[in-house]
Coordinates of C-alpha atoms in Angstrom, one line a residue:
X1 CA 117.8 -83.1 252.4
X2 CA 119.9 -82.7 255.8
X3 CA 123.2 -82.7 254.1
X4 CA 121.7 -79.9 251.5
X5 CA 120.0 -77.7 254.3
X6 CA 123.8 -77.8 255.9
X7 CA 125.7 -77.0 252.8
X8 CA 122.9 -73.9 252.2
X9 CA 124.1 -73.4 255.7
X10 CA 127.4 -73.3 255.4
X11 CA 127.9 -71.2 251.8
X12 CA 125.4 -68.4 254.2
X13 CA 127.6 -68.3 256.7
X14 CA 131.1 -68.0 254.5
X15 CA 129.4 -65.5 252.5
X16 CA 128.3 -63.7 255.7
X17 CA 131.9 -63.5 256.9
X18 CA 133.4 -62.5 253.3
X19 CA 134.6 -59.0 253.1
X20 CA 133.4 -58.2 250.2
X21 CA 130.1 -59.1 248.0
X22 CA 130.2 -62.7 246.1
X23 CA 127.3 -62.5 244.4
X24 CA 128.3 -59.0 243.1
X25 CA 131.9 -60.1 242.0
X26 CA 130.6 -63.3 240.7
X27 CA 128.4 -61.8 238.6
X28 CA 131.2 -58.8 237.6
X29 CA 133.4 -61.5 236.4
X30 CA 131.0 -63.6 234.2
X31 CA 129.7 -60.6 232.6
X32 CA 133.2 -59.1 231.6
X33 CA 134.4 -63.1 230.6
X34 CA 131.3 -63.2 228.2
X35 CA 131.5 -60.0 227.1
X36 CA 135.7 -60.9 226.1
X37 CA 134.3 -63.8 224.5
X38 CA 131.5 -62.0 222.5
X39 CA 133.7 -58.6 221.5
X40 CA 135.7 -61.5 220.1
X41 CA 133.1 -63.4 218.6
X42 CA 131.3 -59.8 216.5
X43 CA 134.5 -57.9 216.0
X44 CA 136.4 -60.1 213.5
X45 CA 135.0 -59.3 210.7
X46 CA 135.4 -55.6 211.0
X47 CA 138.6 -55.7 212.2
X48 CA 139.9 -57.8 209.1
X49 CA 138.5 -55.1 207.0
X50 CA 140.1 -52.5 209.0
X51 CA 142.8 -53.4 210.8
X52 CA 143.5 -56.7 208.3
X53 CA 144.3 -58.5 211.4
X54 CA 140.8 -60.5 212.7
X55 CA 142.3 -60.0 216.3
X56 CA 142.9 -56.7 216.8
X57 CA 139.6 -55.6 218.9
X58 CA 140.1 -58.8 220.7
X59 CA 144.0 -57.5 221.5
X60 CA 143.0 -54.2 222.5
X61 CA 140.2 -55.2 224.7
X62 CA 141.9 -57.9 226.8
X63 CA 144.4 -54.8 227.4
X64 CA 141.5 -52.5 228.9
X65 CA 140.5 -55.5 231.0
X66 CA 144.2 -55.7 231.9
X67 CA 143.9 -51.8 232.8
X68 CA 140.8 -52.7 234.1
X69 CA 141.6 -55.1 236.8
X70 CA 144.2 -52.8 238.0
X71 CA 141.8 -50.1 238.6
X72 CA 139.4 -52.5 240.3
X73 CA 142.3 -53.3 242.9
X74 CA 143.2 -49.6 243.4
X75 CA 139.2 -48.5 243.6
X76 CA 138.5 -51.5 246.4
X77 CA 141.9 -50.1 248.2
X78 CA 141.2 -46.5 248.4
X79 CA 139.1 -45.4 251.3
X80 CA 135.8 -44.3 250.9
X81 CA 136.6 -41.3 253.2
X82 CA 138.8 -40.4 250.3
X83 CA 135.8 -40.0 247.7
X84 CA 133.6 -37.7 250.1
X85 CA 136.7 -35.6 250.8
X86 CA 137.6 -35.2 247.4
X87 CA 134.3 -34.8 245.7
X88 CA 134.5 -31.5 245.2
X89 CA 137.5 -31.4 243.1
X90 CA 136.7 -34.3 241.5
X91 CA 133.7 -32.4 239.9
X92 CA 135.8 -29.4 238.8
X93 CA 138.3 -32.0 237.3
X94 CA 135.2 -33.7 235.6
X95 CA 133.9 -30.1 234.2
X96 CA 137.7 -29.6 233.1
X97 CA 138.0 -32.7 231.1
X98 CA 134.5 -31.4 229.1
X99 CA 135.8 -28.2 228.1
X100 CA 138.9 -30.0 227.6
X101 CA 137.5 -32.5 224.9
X102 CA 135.7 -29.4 223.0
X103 CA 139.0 -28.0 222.4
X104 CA 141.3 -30.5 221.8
X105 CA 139.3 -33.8 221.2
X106 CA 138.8 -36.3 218.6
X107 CA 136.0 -36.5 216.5
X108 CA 134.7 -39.7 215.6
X109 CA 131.1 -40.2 213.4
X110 CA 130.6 -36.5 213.8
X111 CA 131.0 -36.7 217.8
X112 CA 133.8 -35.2 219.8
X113 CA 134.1 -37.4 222.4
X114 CA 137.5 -38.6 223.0
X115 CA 140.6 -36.5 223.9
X116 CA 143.1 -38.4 222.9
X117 CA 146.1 -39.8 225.0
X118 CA 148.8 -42.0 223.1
X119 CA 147.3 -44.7 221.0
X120 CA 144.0 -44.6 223.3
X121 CA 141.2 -41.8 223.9
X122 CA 140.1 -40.9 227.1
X123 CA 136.4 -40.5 226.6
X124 CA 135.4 -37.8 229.0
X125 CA 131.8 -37.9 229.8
X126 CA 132.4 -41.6 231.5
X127 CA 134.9 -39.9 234.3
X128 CA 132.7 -36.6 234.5
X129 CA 129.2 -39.1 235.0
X130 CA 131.4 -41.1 237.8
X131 CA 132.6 -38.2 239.5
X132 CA 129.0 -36.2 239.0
X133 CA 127.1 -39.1 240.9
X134 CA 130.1 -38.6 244.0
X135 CA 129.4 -34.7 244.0
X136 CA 125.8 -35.4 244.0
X137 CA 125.9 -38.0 246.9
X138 CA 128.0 -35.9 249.2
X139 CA 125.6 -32.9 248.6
X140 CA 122.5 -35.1 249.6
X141 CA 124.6 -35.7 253.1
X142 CA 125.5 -32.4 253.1
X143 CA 122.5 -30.6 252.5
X144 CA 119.5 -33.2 252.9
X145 CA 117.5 -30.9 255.3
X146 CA 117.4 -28.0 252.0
X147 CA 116.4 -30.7 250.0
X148 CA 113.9 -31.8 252.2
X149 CA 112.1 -28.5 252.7
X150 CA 112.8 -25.8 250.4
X151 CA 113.8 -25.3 246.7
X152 CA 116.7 -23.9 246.8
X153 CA 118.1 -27.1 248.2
X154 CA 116.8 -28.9 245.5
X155 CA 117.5 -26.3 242.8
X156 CA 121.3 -26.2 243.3
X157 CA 122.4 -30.0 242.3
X158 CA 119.9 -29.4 239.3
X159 CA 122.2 -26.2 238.3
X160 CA 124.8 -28.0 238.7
X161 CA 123.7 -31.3 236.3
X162 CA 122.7 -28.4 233.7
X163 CA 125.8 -26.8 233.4
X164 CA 127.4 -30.3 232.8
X165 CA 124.3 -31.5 230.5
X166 CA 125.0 -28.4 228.2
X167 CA 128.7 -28.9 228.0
X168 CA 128.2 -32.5 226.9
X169 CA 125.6 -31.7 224.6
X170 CA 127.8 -29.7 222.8
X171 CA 129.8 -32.7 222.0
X172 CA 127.1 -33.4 221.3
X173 CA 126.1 -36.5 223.6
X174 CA 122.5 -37.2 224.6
X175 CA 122.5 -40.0 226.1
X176 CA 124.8 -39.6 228.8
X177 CA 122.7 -36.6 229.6
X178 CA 119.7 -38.6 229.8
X179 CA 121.4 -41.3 232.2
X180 CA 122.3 -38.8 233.9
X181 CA 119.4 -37.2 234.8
X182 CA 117.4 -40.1 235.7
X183 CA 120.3 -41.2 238.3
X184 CA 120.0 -37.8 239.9
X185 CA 116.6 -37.7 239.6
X186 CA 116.5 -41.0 241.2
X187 CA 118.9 -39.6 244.2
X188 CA 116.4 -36.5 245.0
X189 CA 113.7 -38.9 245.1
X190 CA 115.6 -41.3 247.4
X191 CA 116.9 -38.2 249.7
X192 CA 113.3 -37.2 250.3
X193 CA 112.5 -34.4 247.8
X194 CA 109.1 -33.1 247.6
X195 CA 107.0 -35.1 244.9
X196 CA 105.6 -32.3 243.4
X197 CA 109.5 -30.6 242.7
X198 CA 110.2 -34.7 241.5
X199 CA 107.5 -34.6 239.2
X200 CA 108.1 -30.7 238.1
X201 CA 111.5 -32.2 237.2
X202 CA 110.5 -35.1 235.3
X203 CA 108.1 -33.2 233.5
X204 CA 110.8 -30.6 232.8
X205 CA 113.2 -33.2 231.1
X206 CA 111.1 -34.8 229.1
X207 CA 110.1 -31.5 227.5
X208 CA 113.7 -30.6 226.8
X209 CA 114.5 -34.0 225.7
X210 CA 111.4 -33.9 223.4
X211 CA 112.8 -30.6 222.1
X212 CA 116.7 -31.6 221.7
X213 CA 115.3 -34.3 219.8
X214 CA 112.8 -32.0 217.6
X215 CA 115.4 -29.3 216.4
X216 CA 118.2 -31.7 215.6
X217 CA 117.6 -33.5 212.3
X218 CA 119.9 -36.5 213.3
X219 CA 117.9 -37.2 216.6
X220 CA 115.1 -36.9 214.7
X221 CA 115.5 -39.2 212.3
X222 CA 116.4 -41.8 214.5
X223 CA 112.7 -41.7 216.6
X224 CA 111.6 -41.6 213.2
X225 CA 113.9 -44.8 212.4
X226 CA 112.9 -46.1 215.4
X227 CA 108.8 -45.7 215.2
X228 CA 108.6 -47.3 211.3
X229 CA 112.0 -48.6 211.0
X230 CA 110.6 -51.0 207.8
X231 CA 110.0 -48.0 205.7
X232 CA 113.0 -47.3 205.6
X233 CA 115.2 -50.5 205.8
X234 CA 118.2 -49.3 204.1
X235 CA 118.2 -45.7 205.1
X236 CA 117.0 -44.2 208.5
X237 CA 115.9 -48.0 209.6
X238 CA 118.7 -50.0 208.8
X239 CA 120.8 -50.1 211.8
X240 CA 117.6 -51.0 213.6
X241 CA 116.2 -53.7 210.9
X242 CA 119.3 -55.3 211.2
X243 CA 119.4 -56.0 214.3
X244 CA 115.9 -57.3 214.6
X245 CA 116.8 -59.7 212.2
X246 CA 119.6 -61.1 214.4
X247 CA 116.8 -61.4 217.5
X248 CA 114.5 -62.9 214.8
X249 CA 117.3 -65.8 214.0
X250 CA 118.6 -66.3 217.4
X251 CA 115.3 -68.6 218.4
X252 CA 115.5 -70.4 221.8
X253 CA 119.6 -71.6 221.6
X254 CA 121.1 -69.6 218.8
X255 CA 123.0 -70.1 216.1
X256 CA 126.1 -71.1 218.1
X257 CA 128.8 -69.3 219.0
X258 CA 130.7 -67.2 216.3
X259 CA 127.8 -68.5 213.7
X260 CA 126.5 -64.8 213.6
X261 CA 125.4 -63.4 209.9
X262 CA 124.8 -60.1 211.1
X263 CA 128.2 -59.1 212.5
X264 CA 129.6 -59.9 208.7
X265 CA 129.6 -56.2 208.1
X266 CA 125.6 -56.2 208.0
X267 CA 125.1 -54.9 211.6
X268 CA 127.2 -51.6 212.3
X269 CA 128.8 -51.4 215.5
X270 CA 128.0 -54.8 216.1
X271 CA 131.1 -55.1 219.1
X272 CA 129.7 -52.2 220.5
X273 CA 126.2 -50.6 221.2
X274 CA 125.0 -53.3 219.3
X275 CA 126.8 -56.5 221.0
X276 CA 123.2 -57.5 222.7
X277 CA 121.9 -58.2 218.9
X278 CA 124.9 -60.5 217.9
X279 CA 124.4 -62.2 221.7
X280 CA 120.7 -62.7 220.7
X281 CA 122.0 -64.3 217.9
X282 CA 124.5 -66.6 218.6
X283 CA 122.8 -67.8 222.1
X284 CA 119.5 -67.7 221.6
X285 CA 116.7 -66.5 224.1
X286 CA 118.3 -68.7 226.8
X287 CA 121.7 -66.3 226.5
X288 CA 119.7 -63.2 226.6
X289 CA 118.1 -64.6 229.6
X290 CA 121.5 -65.6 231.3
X291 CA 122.6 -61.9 230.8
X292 CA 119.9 -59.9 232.1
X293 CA 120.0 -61.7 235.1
X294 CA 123.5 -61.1 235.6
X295 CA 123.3 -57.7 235.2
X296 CA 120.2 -57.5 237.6
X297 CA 121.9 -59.0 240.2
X298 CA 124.4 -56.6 239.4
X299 CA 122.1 -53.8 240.1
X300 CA 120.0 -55.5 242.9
X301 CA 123.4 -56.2 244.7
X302 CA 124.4 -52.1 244.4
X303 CA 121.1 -51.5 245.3
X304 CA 121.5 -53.8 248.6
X305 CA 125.0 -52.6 249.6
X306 CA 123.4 -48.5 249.4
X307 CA 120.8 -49.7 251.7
X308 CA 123.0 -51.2 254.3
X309 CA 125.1 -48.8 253.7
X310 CA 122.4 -46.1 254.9
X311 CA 121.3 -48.8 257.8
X312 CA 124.6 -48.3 259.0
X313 CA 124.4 -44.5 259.4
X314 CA 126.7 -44.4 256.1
X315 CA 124.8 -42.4 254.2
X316 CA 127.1 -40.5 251.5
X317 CA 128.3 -44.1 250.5
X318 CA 124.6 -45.8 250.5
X319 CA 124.0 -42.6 248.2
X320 CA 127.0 -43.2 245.9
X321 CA 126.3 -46.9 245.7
X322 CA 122.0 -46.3 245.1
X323 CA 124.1 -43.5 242.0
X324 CA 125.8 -46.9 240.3
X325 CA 123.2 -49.0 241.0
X326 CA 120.8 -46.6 238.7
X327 CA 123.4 -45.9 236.2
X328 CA 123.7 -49.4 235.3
X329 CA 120.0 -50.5 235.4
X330 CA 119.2 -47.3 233.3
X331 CA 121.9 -48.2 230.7
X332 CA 121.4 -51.6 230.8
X333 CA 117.5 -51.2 230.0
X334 CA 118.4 -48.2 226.9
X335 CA 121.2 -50.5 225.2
X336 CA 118.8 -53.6 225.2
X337 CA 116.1 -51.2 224.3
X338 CA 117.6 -49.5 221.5
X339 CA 118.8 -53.0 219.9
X340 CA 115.6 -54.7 220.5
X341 CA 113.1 -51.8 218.9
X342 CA 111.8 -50.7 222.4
X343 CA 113.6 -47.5 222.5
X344 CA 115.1 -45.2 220.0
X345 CA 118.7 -45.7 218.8
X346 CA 121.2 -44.8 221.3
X347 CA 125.6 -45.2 222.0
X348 CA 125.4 -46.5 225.4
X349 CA 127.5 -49.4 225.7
X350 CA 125.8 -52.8 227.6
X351 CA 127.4 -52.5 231.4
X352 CA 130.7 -55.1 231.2
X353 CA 130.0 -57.0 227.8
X354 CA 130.3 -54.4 224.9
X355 CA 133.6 -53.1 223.8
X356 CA 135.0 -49.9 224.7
X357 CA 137.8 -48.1 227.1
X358 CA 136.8 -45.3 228.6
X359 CA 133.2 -46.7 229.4
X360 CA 134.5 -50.1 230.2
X361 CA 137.2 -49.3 232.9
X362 CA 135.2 -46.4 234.1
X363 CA 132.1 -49.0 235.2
X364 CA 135.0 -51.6 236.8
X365 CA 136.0 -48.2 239.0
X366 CA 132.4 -48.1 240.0
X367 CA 132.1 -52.0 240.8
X368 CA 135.2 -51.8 243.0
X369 CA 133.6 -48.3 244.5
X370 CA 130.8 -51.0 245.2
X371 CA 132.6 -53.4 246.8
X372 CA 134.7 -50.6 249.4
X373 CA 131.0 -49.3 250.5
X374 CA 130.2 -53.4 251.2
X375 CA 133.6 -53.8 252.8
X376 CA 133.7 -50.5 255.1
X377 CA 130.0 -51.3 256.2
X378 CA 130.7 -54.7 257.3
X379 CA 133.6 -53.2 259.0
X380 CA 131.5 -51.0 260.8
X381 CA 129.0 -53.4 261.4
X382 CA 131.3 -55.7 263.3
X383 CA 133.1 -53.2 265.1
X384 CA 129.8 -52.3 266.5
X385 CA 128.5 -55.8 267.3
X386 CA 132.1 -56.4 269.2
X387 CA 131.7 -53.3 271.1
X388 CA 128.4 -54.2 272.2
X389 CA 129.0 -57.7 273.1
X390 CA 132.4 -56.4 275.2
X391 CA 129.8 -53.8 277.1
X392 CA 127.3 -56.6 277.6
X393 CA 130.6 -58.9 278.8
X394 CA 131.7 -56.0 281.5
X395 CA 128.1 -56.0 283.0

């Protein structure tokens, strides 16, 4: 017991003294090794048919997580003073890149989403959400006395998330619309907005939500989809029913890896919004298990590093970092939702696991952006100590 109470001692102290967050990276790096391993495992089939060449997913994946690494470096690297400072313009590039992809984009399953860039697509709503929540932090530092006490504080980062909302909507795109307005809902709440203009607001998007969803037929036949998906298995359901199906055969250990039936061309985009089914599958409750708690620690750890953060008199970055935190629990909770039958049928990817570029490298940007706020508060946090020990040494 002795020799375990000293090694819980010890791995405290080294994490402690680690310029960076373990557990966050830890947990970073599993998710994005399981997730190569599972894009592997569900895209074969559909890349045979496609591509003829079972590995072709799997080729251009590990090259976004090549991309992706390199981004992670440069995001830990660049000050955080850099962000605040540039915010601004970083918002007018975001609202650039959305007019840009109306005019010049790709369209994909109806959906123009991607303006394309070489043999990739840059899908623009991932850089405009990223540089939204940045905008949105440095306003709450900025202008967290308006917020506090007036409306007009309040009203003008809601302006400001409407004119992006409609110009992604055109694309059209609701669920990055939705994500984002719970994350900046979340922020008012957190900056100390009055509940009844946080309530006015919730109320307010669900009604808009309920009527995007009422006057377009598409939306609408996937709540309907969604509510009775067995009355429809091979129409509005099937997506849906097929995916249930993969839950229902997964039982406690799964088939076994790359034993999925569903991914055999039965379960559309099952590399994708639907990797959580083929995971469910293949590794059983106990996998599904292992994954949500990765990604919570995720979150909680985000969470955390805003709070210290703020602690620390940082408060733009605790804001930012409390921004990411929310964006990947609320994604997180729709794509698990949406496969499982909780929630209607949504394309958000699963945080680090599913396959895709833009949304992919974008969310390894905002884990290094993660790990700067942990490393600059620690930073400050020593500094602080040292000059206070040094005063308490000169008296």
């Amino acid at each position: 017991m002795l020799a375990l109470s000293q090694l819980r001692l010890n791995f405290n102290v080294r994490q402690s003294n680690a310029l960076y967050d373990v557990p966050l990276l830890y947990a970073m790096l599993c998710l994005l090794g399981v997730g190569f391993v599972m894009v592997t495992s569900a895209s074969m089939p559909v890349a045979e048919r496609l591509f003829n060449n079972p590995y072709h997913i799997t080729i251009r994946h590990a090259a976004f997580l090549c991309m992706g690494f390199v981004l992670f470096w440069v995001s830990t690297s660049a000050p955080m003073s850099w962000w605040k400072r540039c915010n601004p313009y970083l918002l007018l590039f975001g609202l650039g890149l959305l007019v840009l992809v109306l005019v010049i984009g790709r369209e994909v399953n109806g959906s123009k989403r991607w303006i394309p860039v070489g043999p990739v697509g840059i899908q623009a709503a991932e850089l405009a959400k990223l540089f939204f929540f940045s905008y949105i932090a440095g306003y709450l530092v900025r202008k967290r006395e308006e917020v506090q006490e007036n409306l007009k504080g309040f009203a003008k980062p809601i302006a400001v998330f409407a004119v992006y909302a409609f110009l992604i909507l055109m694309q059209p795109d609701l669920g990055t619309v939705v994500v984002m307005f719970v994350t900046t809902v979340g922020l008012l709440f957190l900056a100390g907005a009055k509940l009844w203009q946080f309530f006015a607001l919730i109320l307010t998007g669900i009604l808009l939500v309920v009527l995007l969803i009422i006057f377009e037929p598409y939306r609408m036949a996937r709540v309907v989809g969604f509510l009775e998906p067995w009355d429809d298995p091979f129409g509005k359901g099937y997506q849906l029913v097929q995916s249930l199906m993969a839950y229902g055969q997964g039982g406690w250990f799964g088939q076994g890896l790359g034993n999925s039936v569903q991914k055999l061309q039965y379960l559309p985009e099952a590399h994708n919004d639907f990797i959580f089914a083929v995971i469910a599958e293949e590794l059983g409750f106990v996998g599904v298990v292992s994954i949500i708690m990765l990604l919570g620690t995720l979150v909680f750890r985000a969470l955390l590093i805003g709070q210290r953060a703020l602690k620390c008199g940082k408060e733009y970055e605790g804001y930012f970092a409390f921004a990411i935190g929310i964006w990947f629990a609320f994604q997180t909770m729709v794509n698990i939702g949406a496969s499982a039958g909780i929630l209607p049928t949504k394309g958000l990817t699963l945080p680090f696991v599913s396959y895709g570029g833009s949304s992919l490298l974008v969310m390894i940007v905002a884990a290094g952006v993660l790990q700067r706020v942990d490393f600059e508060t620690k930073m400050a946090t020593k500094q602080a100590t040292s000059r206070s020990n040094s005063r308490g040494g000169r008296r």
